[in-house]
Coordinates of C-alpha atoms in Angstrom, one line a residue:
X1 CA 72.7 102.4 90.4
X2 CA 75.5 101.0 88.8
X3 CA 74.8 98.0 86.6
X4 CA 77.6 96.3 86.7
X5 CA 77.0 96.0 90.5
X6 CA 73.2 94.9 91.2
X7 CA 70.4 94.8 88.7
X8 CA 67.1 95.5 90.4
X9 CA 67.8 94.9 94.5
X10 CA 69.7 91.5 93.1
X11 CA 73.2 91.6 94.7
X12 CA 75.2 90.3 92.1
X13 CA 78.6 88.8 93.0
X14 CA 80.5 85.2 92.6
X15 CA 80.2 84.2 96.2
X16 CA 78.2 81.7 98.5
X17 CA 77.3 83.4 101.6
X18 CA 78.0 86.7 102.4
X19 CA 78.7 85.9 105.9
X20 CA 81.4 82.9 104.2
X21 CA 82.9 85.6 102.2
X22 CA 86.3 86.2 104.5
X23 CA 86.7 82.4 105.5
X24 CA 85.7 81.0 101.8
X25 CA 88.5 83.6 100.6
X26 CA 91.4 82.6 103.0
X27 CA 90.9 78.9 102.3
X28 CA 90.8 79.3 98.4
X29 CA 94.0 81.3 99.0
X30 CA 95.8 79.1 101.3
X31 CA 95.0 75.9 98.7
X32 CA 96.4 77.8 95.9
X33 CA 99.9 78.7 97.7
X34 CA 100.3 76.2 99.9
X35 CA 103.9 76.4 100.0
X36 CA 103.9 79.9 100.5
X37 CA 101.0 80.1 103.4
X38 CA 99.1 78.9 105.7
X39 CA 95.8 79.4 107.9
X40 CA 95.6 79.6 111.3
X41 CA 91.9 80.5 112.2
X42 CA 89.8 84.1 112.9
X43 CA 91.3 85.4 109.8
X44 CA 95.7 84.8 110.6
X45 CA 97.2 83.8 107.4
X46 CA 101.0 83.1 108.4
X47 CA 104.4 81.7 106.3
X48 CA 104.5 78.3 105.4
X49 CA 107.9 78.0 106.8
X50 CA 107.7 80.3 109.7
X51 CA 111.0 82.8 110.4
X52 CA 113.5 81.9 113.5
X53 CA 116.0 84.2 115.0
X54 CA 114.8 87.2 113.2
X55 CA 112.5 89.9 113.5
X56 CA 108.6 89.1 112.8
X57 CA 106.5 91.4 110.6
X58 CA 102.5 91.3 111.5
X59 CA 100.1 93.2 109.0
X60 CA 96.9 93.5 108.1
X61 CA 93.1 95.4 108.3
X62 CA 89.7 94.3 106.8
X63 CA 89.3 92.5 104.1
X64 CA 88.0 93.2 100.5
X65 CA 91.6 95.2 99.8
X66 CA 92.7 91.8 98.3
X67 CA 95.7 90.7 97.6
X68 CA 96.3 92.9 100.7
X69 CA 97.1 91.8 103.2
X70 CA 97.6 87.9 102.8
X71 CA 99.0 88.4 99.7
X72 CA 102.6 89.9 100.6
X73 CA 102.7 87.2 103.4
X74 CA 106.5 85.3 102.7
X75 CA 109.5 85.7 102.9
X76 CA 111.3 88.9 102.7
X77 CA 107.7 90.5 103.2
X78 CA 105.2 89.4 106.1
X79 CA 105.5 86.7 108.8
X80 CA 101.7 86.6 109.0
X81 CA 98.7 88.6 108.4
X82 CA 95.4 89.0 110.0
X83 CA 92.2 90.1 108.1
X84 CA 88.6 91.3 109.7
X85 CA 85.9 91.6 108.5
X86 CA 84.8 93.3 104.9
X87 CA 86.3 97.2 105.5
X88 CA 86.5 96.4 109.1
X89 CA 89.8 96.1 111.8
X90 CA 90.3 92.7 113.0
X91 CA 90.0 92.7 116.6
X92 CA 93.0 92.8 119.0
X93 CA 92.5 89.3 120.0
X94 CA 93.1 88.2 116.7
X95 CA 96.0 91.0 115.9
X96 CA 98.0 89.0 119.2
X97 CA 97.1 85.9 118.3
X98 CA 98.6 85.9 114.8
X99 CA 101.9 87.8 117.2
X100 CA 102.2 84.6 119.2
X101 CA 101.7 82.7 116.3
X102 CA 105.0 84.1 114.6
X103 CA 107.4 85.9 117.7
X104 CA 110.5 85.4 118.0
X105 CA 113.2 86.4 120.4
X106 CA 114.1 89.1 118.5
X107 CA 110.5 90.7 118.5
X108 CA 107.9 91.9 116.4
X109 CA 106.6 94.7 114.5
X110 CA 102.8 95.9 113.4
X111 CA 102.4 97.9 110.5
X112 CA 99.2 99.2 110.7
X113 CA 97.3 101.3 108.4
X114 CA 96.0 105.0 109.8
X115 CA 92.0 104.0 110.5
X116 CA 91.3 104.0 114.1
X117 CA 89.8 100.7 114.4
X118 CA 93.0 99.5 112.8
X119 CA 95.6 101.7 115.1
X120 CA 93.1 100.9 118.7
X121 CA 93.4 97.4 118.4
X122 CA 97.2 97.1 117.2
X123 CA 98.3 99.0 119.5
X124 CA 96.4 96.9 122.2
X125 CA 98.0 94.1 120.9
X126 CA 101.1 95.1 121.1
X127 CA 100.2 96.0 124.7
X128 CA 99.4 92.6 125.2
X129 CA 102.6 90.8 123.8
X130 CA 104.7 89.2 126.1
X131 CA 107.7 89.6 123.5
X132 CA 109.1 92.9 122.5
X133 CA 106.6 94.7 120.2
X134 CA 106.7 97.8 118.2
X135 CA 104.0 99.5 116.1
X136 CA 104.1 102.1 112.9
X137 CA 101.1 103.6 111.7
X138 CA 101.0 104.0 107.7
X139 CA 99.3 107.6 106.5
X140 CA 100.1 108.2 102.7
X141 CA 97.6 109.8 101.7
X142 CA 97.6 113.3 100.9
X143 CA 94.1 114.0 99.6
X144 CA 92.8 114.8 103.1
X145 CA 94.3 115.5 106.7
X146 CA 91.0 113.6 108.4
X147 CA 88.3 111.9 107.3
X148 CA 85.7 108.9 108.3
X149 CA 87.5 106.7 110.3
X150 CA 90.7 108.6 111.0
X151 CA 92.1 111.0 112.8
X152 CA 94.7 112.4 110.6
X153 CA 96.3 111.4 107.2
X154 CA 94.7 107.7 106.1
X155 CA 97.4 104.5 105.4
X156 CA 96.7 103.3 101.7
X157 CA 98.9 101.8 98.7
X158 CA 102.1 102.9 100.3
X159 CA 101.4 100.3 103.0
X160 CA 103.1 98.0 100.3
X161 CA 106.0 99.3 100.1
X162 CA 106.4 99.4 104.2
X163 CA 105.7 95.8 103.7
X164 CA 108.5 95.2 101.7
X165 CA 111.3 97.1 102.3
X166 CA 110.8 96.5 106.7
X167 CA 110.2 93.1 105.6
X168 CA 113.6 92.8 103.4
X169 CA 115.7 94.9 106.4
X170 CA 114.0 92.0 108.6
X171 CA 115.2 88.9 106.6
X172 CA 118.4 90.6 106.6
X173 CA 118.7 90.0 110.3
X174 CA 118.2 93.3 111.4
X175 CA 117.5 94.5 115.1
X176 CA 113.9 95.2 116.1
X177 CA 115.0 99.2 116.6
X178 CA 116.5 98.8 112.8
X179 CA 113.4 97.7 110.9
X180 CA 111.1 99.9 113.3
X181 CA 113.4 102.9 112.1
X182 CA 113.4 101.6 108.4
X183 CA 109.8 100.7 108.6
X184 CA 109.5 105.1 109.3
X185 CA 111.9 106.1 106.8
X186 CA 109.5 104.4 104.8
X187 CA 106.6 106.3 106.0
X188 CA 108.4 109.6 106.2
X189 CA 109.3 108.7 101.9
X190 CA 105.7 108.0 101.0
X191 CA 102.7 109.5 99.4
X192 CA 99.4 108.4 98.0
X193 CA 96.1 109.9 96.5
X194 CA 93.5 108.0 94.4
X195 CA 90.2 108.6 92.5
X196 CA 87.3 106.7 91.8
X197 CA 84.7 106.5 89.0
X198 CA 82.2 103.8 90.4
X199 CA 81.6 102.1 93.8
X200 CA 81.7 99.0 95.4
X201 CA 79.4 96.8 97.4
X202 CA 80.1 95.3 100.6
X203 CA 78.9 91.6 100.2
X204 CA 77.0 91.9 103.6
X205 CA 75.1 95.4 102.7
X206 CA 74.3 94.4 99.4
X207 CA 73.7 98.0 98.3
X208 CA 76.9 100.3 97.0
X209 CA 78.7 102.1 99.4
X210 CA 78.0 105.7 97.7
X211 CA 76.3 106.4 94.7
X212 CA 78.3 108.3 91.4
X213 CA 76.2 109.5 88.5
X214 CA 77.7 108.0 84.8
X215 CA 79.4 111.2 84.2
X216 CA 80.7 112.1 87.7
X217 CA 83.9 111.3 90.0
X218 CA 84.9 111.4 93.4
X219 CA 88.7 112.9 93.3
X220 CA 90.7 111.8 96.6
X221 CA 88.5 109.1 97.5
X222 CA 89.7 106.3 100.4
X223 CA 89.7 103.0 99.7
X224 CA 86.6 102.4 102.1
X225 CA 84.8 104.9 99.9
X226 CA 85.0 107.6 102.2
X227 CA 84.7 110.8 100.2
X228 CA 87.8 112.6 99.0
X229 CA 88.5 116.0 97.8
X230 CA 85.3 116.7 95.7
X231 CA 82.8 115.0 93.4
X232 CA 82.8 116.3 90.0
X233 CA 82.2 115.6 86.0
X234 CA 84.4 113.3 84.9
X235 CA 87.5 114.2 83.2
X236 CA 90.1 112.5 81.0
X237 CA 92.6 110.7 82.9
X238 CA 95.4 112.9 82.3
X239 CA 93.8 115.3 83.8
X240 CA 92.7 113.1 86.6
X241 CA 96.4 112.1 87.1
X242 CA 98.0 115.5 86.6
X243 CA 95.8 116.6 89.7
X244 CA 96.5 113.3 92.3
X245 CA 100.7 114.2 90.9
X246 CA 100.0 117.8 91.7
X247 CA 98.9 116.9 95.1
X248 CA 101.8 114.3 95.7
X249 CA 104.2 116.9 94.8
X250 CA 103.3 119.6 96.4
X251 CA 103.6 117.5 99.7
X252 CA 106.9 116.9 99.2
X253 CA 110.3 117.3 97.2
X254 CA 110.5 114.6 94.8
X255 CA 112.6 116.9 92.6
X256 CA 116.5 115.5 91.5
X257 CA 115.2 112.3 93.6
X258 CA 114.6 108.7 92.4
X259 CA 111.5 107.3 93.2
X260 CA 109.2 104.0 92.9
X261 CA 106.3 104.4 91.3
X262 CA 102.9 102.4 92.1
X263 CA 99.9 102.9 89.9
X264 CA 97.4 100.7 91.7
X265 CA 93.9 99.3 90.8
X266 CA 91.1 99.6 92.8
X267 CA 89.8 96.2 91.8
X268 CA 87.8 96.5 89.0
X269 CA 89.9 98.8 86.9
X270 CA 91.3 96.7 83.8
X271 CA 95.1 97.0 83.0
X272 CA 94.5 98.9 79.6
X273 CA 93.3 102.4 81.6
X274 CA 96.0 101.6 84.4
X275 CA 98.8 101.6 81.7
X276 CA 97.3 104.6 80.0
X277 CA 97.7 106.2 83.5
X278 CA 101.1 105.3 84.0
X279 CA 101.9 106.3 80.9
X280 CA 101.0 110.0 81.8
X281 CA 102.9 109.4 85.1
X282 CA 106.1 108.6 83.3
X283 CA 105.5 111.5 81.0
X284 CA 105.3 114.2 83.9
X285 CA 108.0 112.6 86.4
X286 CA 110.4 113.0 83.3
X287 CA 109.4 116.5 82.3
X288 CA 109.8 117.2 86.5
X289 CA 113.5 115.7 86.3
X290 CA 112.0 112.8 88.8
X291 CA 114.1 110.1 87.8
X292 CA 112.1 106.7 88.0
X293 CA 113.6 103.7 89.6
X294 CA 111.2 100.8 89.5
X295 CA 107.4 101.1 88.5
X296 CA 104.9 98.7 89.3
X297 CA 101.2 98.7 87.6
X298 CA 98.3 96.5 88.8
X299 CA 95.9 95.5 91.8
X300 CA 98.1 95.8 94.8
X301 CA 95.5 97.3 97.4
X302 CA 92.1 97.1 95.9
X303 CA 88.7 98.0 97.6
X304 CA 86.4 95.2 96.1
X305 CA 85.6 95.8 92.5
X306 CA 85.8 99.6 92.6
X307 CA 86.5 101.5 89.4
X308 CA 89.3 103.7 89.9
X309 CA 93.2 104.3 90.5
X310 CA 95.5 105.7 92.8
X311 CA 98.9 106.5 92.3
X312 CA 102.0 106.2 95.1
X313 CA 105.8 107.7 94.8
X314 CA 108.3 106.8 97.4
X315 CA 111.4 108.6 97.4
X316 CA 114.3 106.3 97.4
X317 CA 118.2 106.1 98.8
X318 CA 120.5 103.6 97.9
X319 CA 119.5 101.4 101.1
X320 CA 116.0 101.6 101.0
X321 CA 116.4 100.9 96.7
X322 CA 118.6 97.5 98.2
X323 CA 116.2 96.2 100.1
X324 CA 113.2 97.1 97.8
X325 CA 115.2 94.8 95.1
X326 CA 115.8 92.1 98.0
X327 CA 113.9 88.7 97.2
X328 CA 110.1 87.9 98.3
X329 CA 108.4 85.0 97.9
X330 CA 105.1 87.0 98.8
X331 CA 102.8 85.9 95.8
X332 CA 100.9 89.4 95.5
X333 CA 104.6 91.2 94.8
X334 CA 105.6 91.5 91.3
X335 CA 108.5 93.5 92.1

């Protein structure tokens, strides 16, 4: 059992209901950046001050990754995003309503994350638009090639930085075939591998999701908590990061290249043993000749209060370095 979690078969977590958790959340959100977004019902959180004459972006999967997905909803990011459930892939009624909620003539594009509740139902949306609509599927990470809930590589962290740099080409005016094509450079630049050293709980099981003994560690996990690699003793965390580098690496030439670096938090994982991470990063990108062009440290897809860290490197060109830079008013981006 992990104490900081439940005591006894006491759930214990700052929250009302469990079944108020997603709602309760969105509102909270909304009322603290009301100039940034707004709700529009079964879990659509769009822009304020919606986009016309340009392409629309549409994101999103189940909650409890906060501040994904609402939280890089702005401009020069999303147009809207649309949360399920806890861990869960909002339904494709929901997915095309937040996509009539923000068309335009120009069109739309989904970036979905590689979970097959997540893929089914955008897709069907897209099916069902009436405008022009175009999908990508996110799968960064390398740990495993299938695993619960997918059917090939699983979309993590690296999601952000699809997020962004489509959503910069967008607000540049860009054609729906150019932000699709971006939006896949992206992909194709991208890769991602975590590790964990505690669970979460879902607020509706009330249990954790897995169980870890104090000394052990689940190397590759997803950020549903679906097992990774292996589970073993746990380690220093240069070691932990020389392994998820080794494994990025290996996947593909980062060598002579410049990259952006994301060391992200699983949620309850404070900033001191993040920055000790990236500091190792830093060190072995250097000593690799990787030459690091922007590094960003903090919570940007979480999984609840999980204790652990992935890390994300996407290899750059001078375009996709442009529109990375590019303004966002997204209030989860600290570019």
């Amino acid at each position: 059992m992990c104490p900081c979690t439940v005591w006894g078969a006491i759930m214990k977590k700052l929250i009302n209901k469990a079944e108020n958790v997603e709602a309760e959340m969105v509102e909270g959100l909304v009322r603290a950046f009301p100039d940034i977004i707004a709700d529009r019902g079964d879990g659509i959180i769009v822009r304020t001050h919606q986009k016309v004459g340009k392409v629309a972006l549409v994101g999103g999967g189940g909650s409890g990754h906060e501040p994904a997905h609402c939280g890089y909803v702005g401009k020069g990011m999303l147009d809207a995003a649309v949360g399920g459930p806890v861990f869960t892939s909002p339904s494709a009624d929901a997915v095309y309503k937040a996509i009539c909620e923000v068309a335009t003539d120009e069109g739309v594009l989904l970036i979905a994350k590689n979970y097959t509740g997540d893929v089914l139902n955008f897709q069907m949306a897209a099916d069902m638009a009436s405008v022009d609509c175009e999908c990508v599927v996110v799968n960064d990470d390398v740990a495993v090639e299938d695993s619960t809930f997918t059917a090939g590589r699983r979309g993590v962290a690296g999601t952000v930085f699809v997020h962004k740099i489509a959503g910069a080409k967008a607000e540049a005016g860009a054609s729906l075939t150019d932000v699709k094509a971006i939006a896949e450079r992206v992909i194709a630049n991208v890769r991602s591998m975590g590790a964990a050293i505690a669970p979460c709980t879902v607020p509706a099981a009330g249990t954790p999701g897995f169980e870890l003994a104090p000394d052990e560690m689940e190397m590759g996990i997803g950020i549903h908590g679906e097992p990774g690699v292996r589970r073993e003793r746990m380690r220093p965390v240069d070691e932990i990061v020389d392994e998820l580098l080794e494994h990025i690496l290996s996947d593909l030439d980062f060598v002579g290249r410049e990259v952006a670096v994301l060391v992200n938090g699983s949620g309850g994982t404070p900033l001191m043993e993040l920055a000790i991470a990236n500091r190792r990063v830093a060190r072995l990108l250097e000593d690799k000749g990787i030459s690091t062009y922007r590094t960003l440290v903090g919570n940007y897809m979480t999984s609840i209060e999980m204790q652990g860290f992935s890390l994300t490197l996407l290899r750059l060109d001078d375009e996709l370095k442009g529109l990375l830079d590019a303004p966002a008013t997204a209030f989860a981006w600290r570019g």
